[in-house]
Coordinates of C-alpha atoms in Angstrom, one line a residue:
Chain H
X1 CA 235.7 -64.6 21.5
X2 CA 239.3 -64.0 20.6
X3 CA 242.0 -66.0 22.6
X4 CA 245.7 -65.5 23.0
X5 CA 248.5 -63.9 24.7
X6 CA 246.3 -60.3 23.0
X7 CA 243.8 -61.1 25.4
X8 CA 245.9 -62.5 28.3
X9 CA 247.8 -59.1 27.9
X10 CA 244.7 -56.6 27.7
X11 CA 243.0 -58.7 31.0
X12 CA 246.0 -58.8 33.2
X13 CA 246.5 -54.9 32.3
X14 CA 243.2 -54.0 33.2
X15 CA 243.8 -56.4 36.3
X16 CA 246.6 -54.4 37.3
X17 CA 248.9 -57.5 37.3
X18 CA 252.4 -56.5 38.0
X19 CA 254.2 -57.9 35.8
X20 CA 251.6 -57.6 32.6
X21 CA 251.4 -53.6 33.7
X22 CA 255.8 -54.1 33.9
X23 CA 256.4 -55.2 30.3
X24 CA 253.5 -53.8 28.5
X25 CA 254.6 -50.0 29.5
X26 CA 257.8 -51.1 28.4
X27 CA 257.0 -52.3 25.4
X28 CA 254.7 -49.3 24.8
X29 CA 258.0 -47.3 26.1
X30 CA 260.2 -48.4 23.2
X31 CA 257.8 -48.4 20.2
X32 CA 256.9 -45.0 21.2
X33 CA 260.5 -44.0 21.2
X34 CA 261.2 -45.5 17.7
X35 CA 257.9 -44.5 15.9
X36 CA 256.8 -41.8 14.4
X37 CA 252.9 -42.5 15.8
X38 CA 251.9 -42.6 19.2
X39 CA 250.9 -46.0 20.1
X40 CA 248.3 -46.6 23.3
X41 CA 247.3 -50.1 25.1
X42 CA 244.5 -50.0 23.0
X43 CA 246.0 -49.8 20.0
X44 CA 247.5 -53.5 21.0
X45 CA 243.9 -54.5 19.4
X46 CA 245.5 -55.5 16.4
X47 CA 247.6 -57.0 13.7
X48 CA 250.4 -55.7 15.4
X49 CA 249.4 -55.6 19.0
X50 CA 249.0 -59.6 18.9
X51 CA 253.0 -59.9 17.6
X52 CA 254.0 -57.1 20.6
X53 CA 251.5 -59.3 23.3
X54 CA 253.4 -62.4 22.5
X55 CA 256.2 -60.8 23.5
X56 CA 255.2 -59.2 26.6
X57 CA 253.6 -62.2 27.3
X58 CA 257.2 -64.3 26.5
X59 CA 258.7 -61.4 29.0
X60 CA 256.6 -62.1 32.0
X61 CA 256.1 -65.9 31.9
X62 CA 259.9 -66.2 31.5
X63 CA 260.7 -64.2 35.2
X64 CA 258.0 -66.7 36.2
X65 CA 259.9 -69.4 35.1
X66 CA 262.9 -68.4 37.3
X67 CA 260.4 -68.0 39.9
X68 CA 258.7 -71.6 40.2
X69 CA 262.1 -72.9 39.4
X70 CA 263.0 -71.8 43.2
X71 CA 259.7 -72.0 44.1
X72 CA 260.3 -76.2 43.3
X73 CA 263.8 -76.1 44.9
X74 CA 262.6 -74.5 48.2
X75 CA 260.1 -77.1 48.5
X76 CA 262.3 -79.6 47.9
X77 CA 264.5 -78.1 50.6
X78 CA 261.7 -78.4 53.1
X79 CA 262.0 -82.1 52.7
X80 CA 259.0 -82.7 50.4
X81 CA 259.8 -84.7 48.1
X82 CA 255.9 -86.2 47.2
X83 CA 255.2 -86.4 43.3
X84 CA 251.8 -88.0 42.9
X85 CA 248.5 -88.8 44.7
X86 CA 247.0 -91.9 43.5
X87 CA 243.9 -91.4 41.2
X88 CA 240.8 -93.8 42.6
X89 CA 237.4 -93.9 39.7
X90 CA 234.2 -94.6 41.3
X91 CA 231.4 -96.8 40.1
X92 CA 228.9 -94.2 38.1
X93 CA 229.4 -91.0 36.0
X94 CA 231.7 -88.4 37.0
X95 CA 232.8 -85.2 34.6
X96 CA 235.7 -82.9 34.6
X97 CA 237.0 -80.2 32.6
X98 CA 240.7 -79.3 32.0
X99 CA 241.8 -75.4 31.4
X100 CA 245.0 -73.9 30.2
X101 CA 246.1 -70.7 29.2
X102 CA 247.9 -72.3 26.3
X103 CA 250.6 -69.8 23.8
X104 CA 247.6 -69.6 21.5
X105 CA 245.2 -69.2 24.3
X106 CA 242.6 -70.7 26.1
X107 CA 243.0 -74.4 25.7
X108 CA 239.8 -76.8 27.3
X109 CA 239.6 -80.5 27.7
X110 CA 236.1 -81.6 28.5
X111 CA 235.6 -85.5 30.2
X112 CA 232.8 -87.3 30.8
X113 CA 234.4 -90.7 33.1
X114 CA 231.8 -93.9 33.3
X115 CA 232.3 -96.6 35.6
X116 CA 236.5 -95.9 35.0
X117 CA 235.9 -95.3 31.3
X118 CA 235.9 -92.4 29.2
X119 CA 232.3 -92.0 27.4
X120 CA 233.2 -88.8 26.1
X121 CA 235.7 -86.3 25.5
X122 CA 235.9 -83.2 23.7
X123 CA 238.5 -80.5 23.5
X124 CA 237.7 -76.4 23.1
X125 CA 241.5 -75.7 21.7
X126 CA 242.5 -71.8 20.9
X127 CA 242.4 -72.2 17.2
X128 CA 239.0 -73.5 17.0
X129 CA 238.2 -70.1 19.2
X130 CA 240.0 -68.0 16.4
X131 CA 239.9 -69.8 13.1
X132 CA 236.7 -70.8 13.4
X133 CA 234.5 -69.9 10.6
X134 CA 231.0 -67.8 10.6
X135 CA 228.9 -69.1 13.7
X136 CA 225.2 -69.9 13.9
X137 CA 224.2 -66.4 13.5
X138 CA 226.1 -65.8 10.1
X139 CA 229.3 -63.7 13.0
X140 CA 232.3 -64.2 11.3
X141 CA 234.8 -66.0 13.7
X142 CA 238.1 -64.1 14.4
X143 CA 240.6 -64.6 11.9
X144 CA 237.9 -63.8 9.5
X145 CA 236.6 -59.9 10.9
X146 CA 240.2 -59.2 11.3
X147 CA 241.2 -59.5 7.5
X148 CA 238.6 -57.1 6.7
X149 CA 239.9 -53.5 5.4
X150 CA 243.5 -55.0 5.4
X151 CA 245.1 -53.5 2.5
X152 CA 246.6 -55.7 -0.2
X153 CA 248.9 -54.3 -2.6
X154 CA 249.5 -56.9 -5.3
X155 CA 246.5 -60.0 -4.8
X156 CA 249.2 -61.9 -6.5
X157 CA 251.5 -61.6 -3.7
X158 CA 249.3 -61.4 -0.5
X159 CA 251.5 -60.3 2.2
X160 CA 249.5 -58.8 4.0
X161 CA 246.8 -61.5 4.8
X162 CA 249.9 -63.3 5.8
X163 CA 250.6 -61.0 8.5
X164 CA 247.2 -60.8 10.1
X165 CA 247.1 -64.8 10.0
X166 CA 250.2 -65.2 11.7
X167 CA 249.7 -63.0 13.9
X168 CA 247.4 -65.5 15.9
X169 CA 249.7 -68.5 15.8
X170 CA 247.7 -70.9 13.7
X171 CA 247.8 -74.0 15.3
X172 CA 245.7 -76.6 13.5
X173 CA 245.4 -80.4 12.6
X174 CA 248.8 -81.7 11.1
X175 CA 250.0 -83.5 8.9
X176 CA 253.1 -85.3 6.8
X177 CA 253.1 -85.6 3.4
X178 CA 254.4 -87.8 0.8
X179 CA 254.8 -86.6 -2.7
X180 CA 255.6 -88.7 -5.8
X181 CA 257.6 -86.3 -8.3
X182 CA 255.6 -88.4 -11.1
X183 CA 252.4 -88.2 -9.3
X184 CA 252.2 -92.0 -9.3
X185 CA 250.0 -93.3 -6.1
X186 CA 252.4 -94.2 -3.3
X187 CA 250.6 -96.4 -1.0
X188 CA 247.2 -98.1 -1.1
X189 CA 245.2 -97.7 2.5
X190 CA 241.8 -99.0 3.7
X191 CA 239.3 -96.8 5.3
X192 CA 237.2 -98.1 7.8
X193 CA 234.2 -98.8 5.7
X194 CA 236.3 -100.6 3.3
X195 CA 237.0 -98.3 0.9
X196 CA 240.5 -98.9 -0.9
X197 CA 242.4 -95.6 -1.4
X198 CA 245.2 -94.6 -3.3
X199 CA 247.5 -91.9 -1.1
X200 CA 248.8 -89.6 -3.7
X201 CA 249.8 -86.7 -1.7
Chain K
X1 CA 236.1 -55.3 -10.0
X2 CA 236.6 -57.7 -6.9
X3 CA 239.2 -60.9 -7.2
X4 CA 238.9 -64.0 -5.3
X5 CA 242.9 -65.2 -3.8
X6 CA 242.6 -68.5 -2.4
X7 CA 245.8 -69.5 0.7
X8 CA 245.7 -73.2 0.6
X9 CA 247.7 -74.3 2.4
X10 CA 248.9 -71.5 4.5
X11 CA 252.6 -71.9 5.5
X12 CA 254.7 -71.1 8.3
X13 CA 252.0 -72.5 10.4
X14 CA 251.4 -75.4 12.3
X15 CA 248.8 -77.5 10.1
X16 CA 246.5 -77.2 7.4
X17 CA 244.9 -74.0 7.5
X18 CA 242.7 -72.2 4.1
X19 CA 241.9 -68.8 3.6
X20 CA 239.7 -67.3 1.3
X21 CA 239.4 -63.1 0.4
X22 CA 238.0 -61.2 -1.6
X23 CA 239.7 -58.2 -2.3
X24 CA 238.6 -54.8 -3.8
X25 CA 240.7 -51.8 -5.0
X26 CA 243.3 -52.7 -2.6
X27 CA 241.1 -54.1 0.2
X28 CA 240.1 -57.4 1.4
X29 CA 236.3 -57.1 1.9
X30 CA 235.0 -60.4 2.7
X31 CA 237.0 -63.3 4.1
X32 CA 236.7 -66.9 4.8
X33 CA 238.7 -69.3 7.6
X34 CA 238.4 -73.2 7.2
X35 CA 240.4 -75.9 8.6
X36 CA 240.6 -78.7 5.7
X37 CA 241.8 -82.0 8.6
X38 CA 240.3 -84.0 11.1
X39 CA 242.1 -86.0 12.9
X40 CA 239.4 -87.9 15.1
X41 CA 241.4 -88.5 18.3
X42 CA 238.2 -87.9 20.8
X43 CA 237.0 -90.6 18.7
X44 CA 240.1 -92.8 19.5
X45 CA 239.4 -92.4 23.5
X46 CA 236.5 -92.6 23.8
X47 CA 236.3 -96.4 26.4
X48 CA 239.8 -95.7 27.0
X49 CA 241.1 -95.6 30.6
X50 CA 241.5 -91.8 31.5
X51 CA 244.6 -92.2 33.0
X52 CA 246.1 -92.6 29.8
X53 CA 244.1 -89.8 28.1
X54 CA 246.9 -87.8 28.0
X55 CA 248.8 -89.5 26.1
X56 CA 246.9 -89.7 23.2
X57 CA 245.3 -86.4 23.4
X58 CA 249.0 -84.5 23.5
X59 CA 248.6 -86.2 19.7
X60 CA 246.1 -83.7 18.9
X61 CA 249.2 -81.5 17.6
X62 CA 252.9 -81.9 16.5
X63 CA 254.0 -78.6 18.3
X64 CA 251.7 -77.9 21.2
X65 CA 251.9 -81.2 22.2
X66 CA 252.4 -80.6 26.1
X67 CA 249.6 -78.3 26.9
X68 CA 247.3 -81.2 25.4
X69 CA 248.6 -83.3 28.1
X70 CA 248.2 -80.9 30.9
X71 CA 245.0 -80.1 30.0
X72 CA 243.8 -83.6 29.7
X73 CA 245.1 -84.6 33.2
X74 CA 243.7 -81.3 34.5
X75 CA 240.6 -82.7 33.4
X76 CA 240.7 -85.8 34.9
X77 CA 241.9 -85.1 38.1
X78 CA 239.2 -81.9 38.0
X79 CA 236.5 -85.1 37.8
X80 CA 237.9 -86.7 40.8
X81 CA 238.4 -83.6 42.9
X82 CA 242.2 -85.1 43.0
X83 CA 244.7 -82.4 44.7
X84 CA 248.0 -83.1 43.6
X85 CA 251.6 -82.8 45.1
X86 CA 253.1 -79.3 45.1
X87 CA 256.4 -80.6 43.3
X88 CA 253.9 -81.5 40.8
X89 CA 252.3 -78.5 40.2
X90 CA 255.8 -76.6 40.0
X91 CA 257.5 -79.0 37.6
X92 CA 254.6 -79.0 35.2
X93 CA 254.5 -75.1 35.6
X94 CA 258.2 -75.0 34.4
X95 CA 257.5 -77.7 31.6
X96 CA 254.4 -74.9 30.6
X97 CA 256.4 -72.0 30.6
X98 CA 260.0 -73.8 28.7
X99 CA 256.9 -75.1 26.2
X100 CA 255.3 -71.5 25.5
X101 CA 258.9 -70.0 25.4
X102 CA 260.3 -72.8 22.7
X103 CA 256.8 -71.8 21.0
X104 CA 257.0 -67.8 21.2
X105 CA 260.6 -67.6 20.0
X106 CA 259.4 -70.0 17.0
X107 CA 256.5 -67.9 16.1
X108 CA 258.1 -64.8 15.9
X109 CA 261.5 -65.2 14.5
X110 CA 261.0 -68.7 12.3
X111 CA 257.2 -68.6 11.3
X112 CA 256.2 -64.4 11.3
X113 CA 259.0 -62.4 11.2
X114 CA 260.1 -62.8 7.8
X115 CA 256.3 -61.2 6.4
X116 CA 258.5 -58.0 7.5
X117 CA 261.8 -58.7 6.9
X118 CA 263.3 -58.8 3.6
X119 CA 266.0 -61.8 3.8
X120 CA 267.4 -60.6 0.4
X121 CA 267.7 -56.8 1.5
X122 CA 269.4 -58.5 4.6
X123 CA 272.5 -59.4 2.2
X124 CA 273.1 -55.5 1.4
X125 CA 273.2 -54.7 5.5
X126 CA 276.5 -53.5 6.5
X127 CA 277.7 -55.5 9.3
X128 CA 279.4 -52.6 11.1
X129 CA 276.7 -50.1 11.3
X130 CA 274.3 -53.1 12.1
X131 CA 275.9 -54.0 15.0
X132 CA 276.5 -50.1 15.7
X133 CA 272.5 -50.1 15.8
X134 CA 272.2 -53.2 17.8
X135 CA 274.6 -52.0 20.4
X136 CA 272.2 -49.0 20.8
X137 CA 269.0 -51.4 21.3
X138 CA 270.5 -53.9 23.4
X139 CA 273.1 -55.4 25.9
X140 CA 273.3 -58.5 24.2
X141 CA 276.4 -59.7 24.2
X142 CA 276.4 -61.1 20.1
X143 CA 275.6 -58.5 18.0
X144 CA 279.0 -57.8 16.9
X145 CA 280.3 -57.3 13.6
X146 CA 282.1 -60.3 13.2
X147 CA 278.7 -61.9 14.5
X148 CA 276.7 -60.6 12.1
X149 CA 279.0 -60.9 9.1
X150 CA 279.4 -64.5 9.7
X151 CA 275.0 -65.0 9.4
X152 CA 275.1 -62.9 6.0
X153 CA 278.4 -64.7 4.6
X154 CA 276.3 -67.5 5.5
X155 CA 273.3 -66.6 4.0
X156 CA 275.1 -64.8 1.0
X157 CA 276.5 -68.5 -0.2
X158 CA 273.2 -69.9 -0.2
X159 CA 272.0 -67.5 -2.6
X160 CA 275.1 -67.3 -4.5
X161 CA 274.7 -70.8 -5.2
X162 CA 270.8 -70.6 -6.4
X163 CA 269.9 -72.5 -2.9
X164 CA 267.8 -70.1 -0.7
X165 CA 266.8 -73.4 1.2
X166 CA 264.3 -72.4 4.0
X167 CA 264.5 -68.4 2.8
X168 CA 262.7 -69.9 -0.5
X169 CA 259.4 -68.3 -1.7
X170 CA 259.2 -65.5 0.6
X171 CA 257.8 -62.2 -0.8
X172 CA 261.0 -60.5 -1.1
X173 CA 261.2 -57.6 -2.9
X174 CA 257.2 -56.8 -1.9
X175 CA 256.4 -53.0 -1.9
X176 CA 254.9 -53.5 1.9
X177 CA 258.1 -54.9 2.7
X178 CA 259.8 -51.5 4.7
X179 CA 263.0 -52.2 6.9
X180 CA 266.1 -50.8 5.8
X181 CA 269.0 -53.7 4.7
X182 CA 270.8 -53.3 8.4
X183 CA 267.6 -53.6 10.1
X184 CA 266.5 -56.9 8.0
X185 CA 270.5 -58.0 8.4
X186 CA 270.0 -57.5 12.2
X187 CA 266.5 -59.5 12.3
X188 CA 268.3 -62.1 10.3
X189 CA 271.2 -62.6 12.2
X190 CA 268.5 -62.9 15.3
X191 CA 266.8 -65.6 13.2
X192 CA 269.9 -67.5 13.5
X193 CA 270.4 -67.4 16.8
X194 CA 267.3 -67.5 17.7
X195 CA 267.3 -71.5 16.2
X196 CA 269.7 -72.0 19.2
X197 CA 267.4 -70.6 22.3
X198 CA 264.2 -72.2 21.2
X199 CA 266.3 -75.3 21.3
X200 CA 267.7 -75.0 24.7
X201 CA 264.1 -73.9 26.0
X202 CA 262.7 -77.0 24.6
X203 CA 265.7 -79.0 26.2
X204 CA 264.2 -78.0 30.0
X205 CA 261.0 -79.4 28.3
X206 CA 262.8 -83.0 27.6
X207 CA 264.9 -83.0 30.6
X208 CA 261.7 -82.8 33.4
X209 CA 258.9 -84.2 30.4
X210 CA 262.0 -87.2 29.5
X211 CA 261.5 -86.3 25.7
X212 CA 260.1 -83.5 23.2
X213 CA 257.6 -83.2 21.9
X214 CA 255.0 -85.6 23.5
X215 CA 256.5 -85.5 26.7
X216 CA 256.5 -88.5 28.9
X217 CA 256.4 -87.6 32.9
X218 CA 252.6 -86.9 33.6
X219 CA 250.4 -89.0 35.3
X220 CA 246.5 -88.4 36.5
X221 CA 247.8 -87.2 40.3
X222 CA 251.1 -85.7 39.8
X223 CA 253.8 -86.2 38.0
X224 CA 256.5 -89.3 37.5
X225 CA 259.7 -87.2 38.2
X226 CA 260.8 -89.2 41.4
X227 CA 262.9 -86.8 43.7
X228 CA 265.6 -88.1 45.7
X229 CA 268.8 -84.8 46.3
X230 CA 271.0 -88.3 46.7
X231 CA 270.3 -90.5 43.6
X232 CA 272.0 -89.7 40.3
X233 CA 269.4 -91.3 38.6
X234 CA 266.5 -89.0 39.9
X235 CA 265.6 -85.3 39.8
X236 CA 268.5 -84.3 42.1
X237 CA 270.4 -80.6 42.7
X238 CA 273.2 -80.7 39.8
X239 CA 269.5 -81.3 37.5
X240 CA 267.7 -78.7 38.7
X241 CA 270.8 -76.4 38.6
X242 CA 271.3 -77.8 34.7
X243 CA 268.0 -76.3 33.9
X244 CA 268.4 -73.1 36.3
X245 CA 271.4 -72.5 33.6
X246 CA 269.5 -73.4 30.6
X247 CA 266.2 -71.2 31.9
X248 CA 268.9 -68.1 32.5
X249 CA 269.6 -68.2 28.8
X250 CA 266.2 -68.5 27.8
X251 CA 265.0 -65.5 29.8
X252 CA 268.2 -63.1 28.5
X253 CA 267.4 -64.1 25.2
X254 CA 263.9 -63.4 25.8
X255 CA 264.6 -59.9 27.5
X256 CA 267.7 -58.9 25.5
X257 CA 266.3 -59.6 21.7
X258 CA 263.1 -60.9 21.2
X259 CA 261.2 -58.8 23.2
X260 CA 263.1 -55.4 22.1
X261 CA 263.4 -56.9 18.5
X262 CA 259.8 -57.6 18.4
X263 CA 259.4 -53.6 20.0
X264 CA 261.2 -52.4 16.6
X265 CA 259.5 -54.6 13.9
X266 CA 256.2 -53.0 15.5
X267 CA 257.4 -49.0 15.6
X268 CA 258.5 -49.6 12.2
X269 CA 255.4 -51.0 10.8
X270 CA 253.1 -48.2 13.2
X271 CA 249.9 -48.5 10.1
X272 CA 249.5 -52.6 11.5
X273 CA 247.9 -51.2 14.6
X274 CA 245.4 -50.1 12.8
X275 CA 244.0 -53.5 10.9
X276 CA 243.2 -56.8 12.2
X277 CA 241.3 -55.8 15.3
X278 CA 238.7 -57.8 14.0
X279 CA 236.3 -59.9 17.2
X280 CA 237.5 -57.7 20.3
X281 CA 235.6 -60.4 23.1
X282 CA 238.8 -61.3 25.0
X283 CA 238.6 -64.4 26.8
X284 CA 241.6 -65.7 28.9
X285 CA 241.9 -68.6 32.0
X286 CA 244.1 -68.3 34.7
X287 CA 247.4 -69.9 35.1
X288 CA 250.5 -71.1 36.9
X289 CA 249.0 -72.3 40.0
X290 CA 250.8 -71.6 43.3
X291 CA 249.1 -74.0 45.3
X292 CA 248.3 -78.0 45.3
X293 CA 244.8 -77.0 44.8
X294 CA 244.9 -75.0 41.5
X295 CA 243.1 -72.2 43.5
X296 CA 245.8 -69.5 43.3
X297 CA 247.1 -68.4 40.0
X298 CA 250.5 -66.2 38.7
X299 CA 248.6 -65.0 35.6
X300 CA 245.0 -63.7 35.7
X301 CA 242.3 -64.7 33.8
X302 CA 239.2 -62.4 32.6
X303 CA 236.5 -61.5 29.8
X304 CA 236.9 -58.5 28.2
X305 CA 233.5 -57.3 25.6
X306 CA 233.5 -54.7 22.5
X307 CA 237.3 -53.8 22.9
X308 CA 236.1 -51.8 26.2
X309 CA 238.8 -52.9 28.9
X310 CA 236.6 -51.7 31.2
X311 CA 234.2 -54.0 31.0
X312 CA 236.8 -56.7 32.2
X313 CA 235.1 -59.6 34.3
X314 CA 238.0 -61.4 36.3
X315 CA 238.1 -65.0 36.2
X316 CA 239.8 -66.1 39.5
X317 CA 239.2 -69.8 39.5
X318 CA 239.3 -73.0 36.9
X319 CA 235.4 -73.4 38.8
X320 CA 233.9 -70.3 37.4
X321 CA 230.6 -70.5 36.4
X322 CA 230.9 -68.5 33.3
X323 CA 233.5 -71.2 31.9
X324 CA 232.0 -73.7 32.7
X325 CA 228.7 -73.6 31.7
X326 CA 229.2 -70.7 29.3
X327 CA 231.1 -72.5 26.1
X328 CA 229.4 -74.4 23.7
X329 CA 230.5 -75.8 20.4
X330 CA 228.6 -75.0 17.2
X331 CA 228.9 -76.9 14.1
X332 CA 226.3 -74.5 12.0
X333 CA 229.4 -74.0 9.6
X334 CA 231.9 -76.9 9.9
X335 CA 232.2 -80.3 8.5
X336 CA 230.9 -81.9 11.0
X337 CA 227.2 -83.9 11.5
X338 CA 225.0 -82.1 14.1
X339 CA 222.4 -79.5 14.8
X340 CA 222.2 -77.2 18.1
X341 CA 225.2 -75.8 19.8
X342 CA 226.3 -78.2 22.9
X343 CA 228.2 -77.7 25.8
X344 CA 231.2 -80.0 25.6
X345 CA 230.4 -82.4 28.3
X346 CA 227.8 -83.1 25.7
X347 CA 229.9 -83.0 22.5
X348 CA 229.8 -84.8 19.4
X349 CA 232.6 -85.4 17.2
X350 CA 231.0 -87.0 14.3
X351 CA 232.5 -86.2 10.3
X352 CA 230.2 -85.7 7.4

């Protein structure tokens, strides 16, 4: 599965959403004006077509956002002003799942709740959808079919793999880092089975 | 005669991200995808009380922070059956939407755009005729040429002084590089401004979240922002009119230059709708809910198979039987300990 405003795009075209159907023949509208190919809603299956879905995508969740702003205000006005219903855990196993259409896509949050406690949680997050490596059967994940047949002019200067890897919005574990100009070790830490380690980078 | 090129790390991302091709006259014809971190926070709550879940699973990223935390109290309330308050559900929808905003201006004009724009071309753009272009693309207001001179005087004094500063090791120069220098000083000069609107969308963020990123206002059942139209101290009028302001920028900027900006880069570059189709199973969830129930949404979910949108199966509801039971995580090629794919409810998270 590939996630992301691409396929957020292509589903609420083939909906008929309004505002999806709006932007995207807009968008469509303007590139077809400036280019010297003809570019269809299928074509959006692509390098490209993910960097023109964000767009769209920015497009229609931003008249949203002027619409739930008054959406919030006119509730207001009603004279409800409530913000929060009081969570109550029951004794024994209950399990709920969390979903978001997320700017890198479909987001998950799985949790399993005992007695008031969390015994498990996992979350599905976009990137794992589309960086994710080979699968079980030997598929390749994503990120991985799309770089194949991109060109690459000069291997020492691989622009092109750039562009089909930002094109999904990596999102992935971060990180700071340190570095010592010298590459002398900068702090010592202790791992949880004891180990000493000396943080170099 | 095939060559190995190894990305490590790949930049202008969020995280640590490696890629792997091979590449053969010209082509890449295998590839590889691995994500080099763990950082172990299902670990961290597991025994936790799940009201604060949130909080540490909005750690789970330095830049998508929020949508961890909305999906984490989704979850929680989801196990409960827990409705929440309508004023809930439409100040975490504006927090969502300011969030993916911040986040798609970012992408495109600070962490993509510049794989097609040549910053150093930018410098021979003639301001005049760029904004003479601009004014033919757009009603935005600041593409003039005093506008636009100021970004590449700017820009030209970094350079003349050896300092390229966050322009620094980009491919300039590259033969797949194609815009024409008032183009790339246009795009630049975009670039700029486009610093200042991802701020203010992320402002709306910290006003109703209280700070950004890792905002503070959730709670399992709603949301902490207390409401009171009389009480300076609360989510009053002259607030929600501060971010009505802020949102109207956002949305111009949006409609005025990113979107028609990000309409030329593509019609420019026509040959990139032809690569990197790659897996063409679409999956995406509803969102925006309208109700306190989370059972109507403003955008649609579906599956889409082979690329064919015909085949589209809506997804109407966060209930559907397809999510739910349908994902499973797989661990056949990770770094993690394991064997069969699980569904998550039944997920391990367990490092080699």
């Amino acid at each position: 599965m590939q996630v992301g405003p691409l396929a957020q795009v292509l589903v609420g075209y083939q909906a008929n959403h309004a505002l999806t159907k709006k932007w995207t023949n807009k968008a469509l509208s303007i590139i077809n004006s400036l280019s010297p190919r003809a570019i269809g809603v299928n074509d959006l299956q692509s390098t490209m077509g993910r960097m023109v879905s964000r767009a769209i995508r920015s497009a229609v969740i931003a008249e949203l956002a002027v619409k739930h702003w008054q959406l919030l205000v006119d509730n207001i006005a009603s004279g409800d002003t409530d913000i929060y219903n009081e969570p109550v855990f029951p004794v024994g196993e209950v399990r709920g799942v969390g979903f978001h259409e997320a700017p890198r896509g479909a987001l998950s949050h799985w949790a399993v709740i005992r007695d008031g406690k969390i015994a498990n949680y996992q979350a599905v997050v976009p990137t794992t959808w589309n960086a994710g490596p080979r699968d079980e059967k030997n598929q390749k994940g994503p990120y991985e079919a799309s770089l194949i047949d991109n060109p690459v002019a000069d291997p020492e200067q691989p622009l092109e793999v750039l562009r089909t890897v930002h094109s999904f919005d990596p999102c992935l574990a971060c990180a700071v880092h340190t570095v010592d100009m010298h590459g002398n070790p900068i702090a010592t830490v202790r791992t949880l089975d004891g180990q000493q380690v000396n943080c170099e980078v | 005669m095939s060559k190995r090129i190894v990305i490590d790390p790949v930049t202008r991302i969020e995280g640590h991200l490696r890629i792997d091709v091979e590449v053969d006259a010209g082509k890449v014809k295998n590839s590889w995808a691995s994500g080099t971190m763990w950082r172990g926070i299902e670990k961290i709550l597991v025994d936790r009380d799940p009201r604060e879940a949130w909080i540490f699973a909005q750690r789970f990223c330095g830049v998508c922070t929020t949508v961890h935390a909305i999906a984490s109290v989704r979850a929680v309330e989801n196990s409960l059956n827990l409705t929440i308050p309508l004023n809930a559900q439409y100040i975490r929808n504006i927090i969502l939407i300011a969030h993916a905003l911040h986040d798609h201006i970012v992408h495109f004009y600070h962490l993509s755009a510049l794989d097609y724009v040549d910053v150093v071309s930018a410098l021979k753009g003639d301001p005049a005729q760029t904004s003479a272009l601009a004014e033919s693309l757009s009603p935005w207001t600041r593409n003039s040429k005093n506008e636009i001179k100021a970004v590449k005087d700017k820009v030209s004094s970094f350079v003349s002084r050896g300092q390229l500063g966050i322009f620094a090791n980009g491919y300039w120069g590259h033969p797949a590089m194609n815009l024409n220098p008032n183009v790339n000083l246009l795009a630049l000069t975009h670039y700029m401004q486009a610093l200042e609107f991802q701020r203010i969308s992320n402002q709306v963020v910290a006003i109703l979240g209280s700070k950004t990123p890792n905002i503070q206002n959730l709670a399992v059942g709603g949301v902490a922002n207390a409401i009171n139209l009389d009480n300076q101290h609360t989510l009053n009028m002259s607030k929600l009119a501060n971010i009505k302001g802020m949102l109207d920028q956002v949305v111009q900027f949006v409609e005025q230059v990113y979107f028609p900006d990000a309409c030329a880069v593509a019609a420019m570059y026509p040959e990139w709708f032809k690569y990197g189709g790659g897996v063409k199973n679409y999956l995406a969830v509803p969102d925006l809910p309208t109700d306190a129930k989370g059972t109507m949404f403003d955008l649609p979910g579906g599956i889409i198979f082979d690329g064919n949108l015909a085949t589209l199966m809506p997804i109407t509801s966060h209930d559907n039987n397809r999510l739910i039971n349908g994902i499973t995580e797989g661990v056949s090629h990770s770094y993690y300990k394991g064997g069969a794919d699980l569904p998550p409810w039944r997920g391990e998270t367990d490092p080699e």
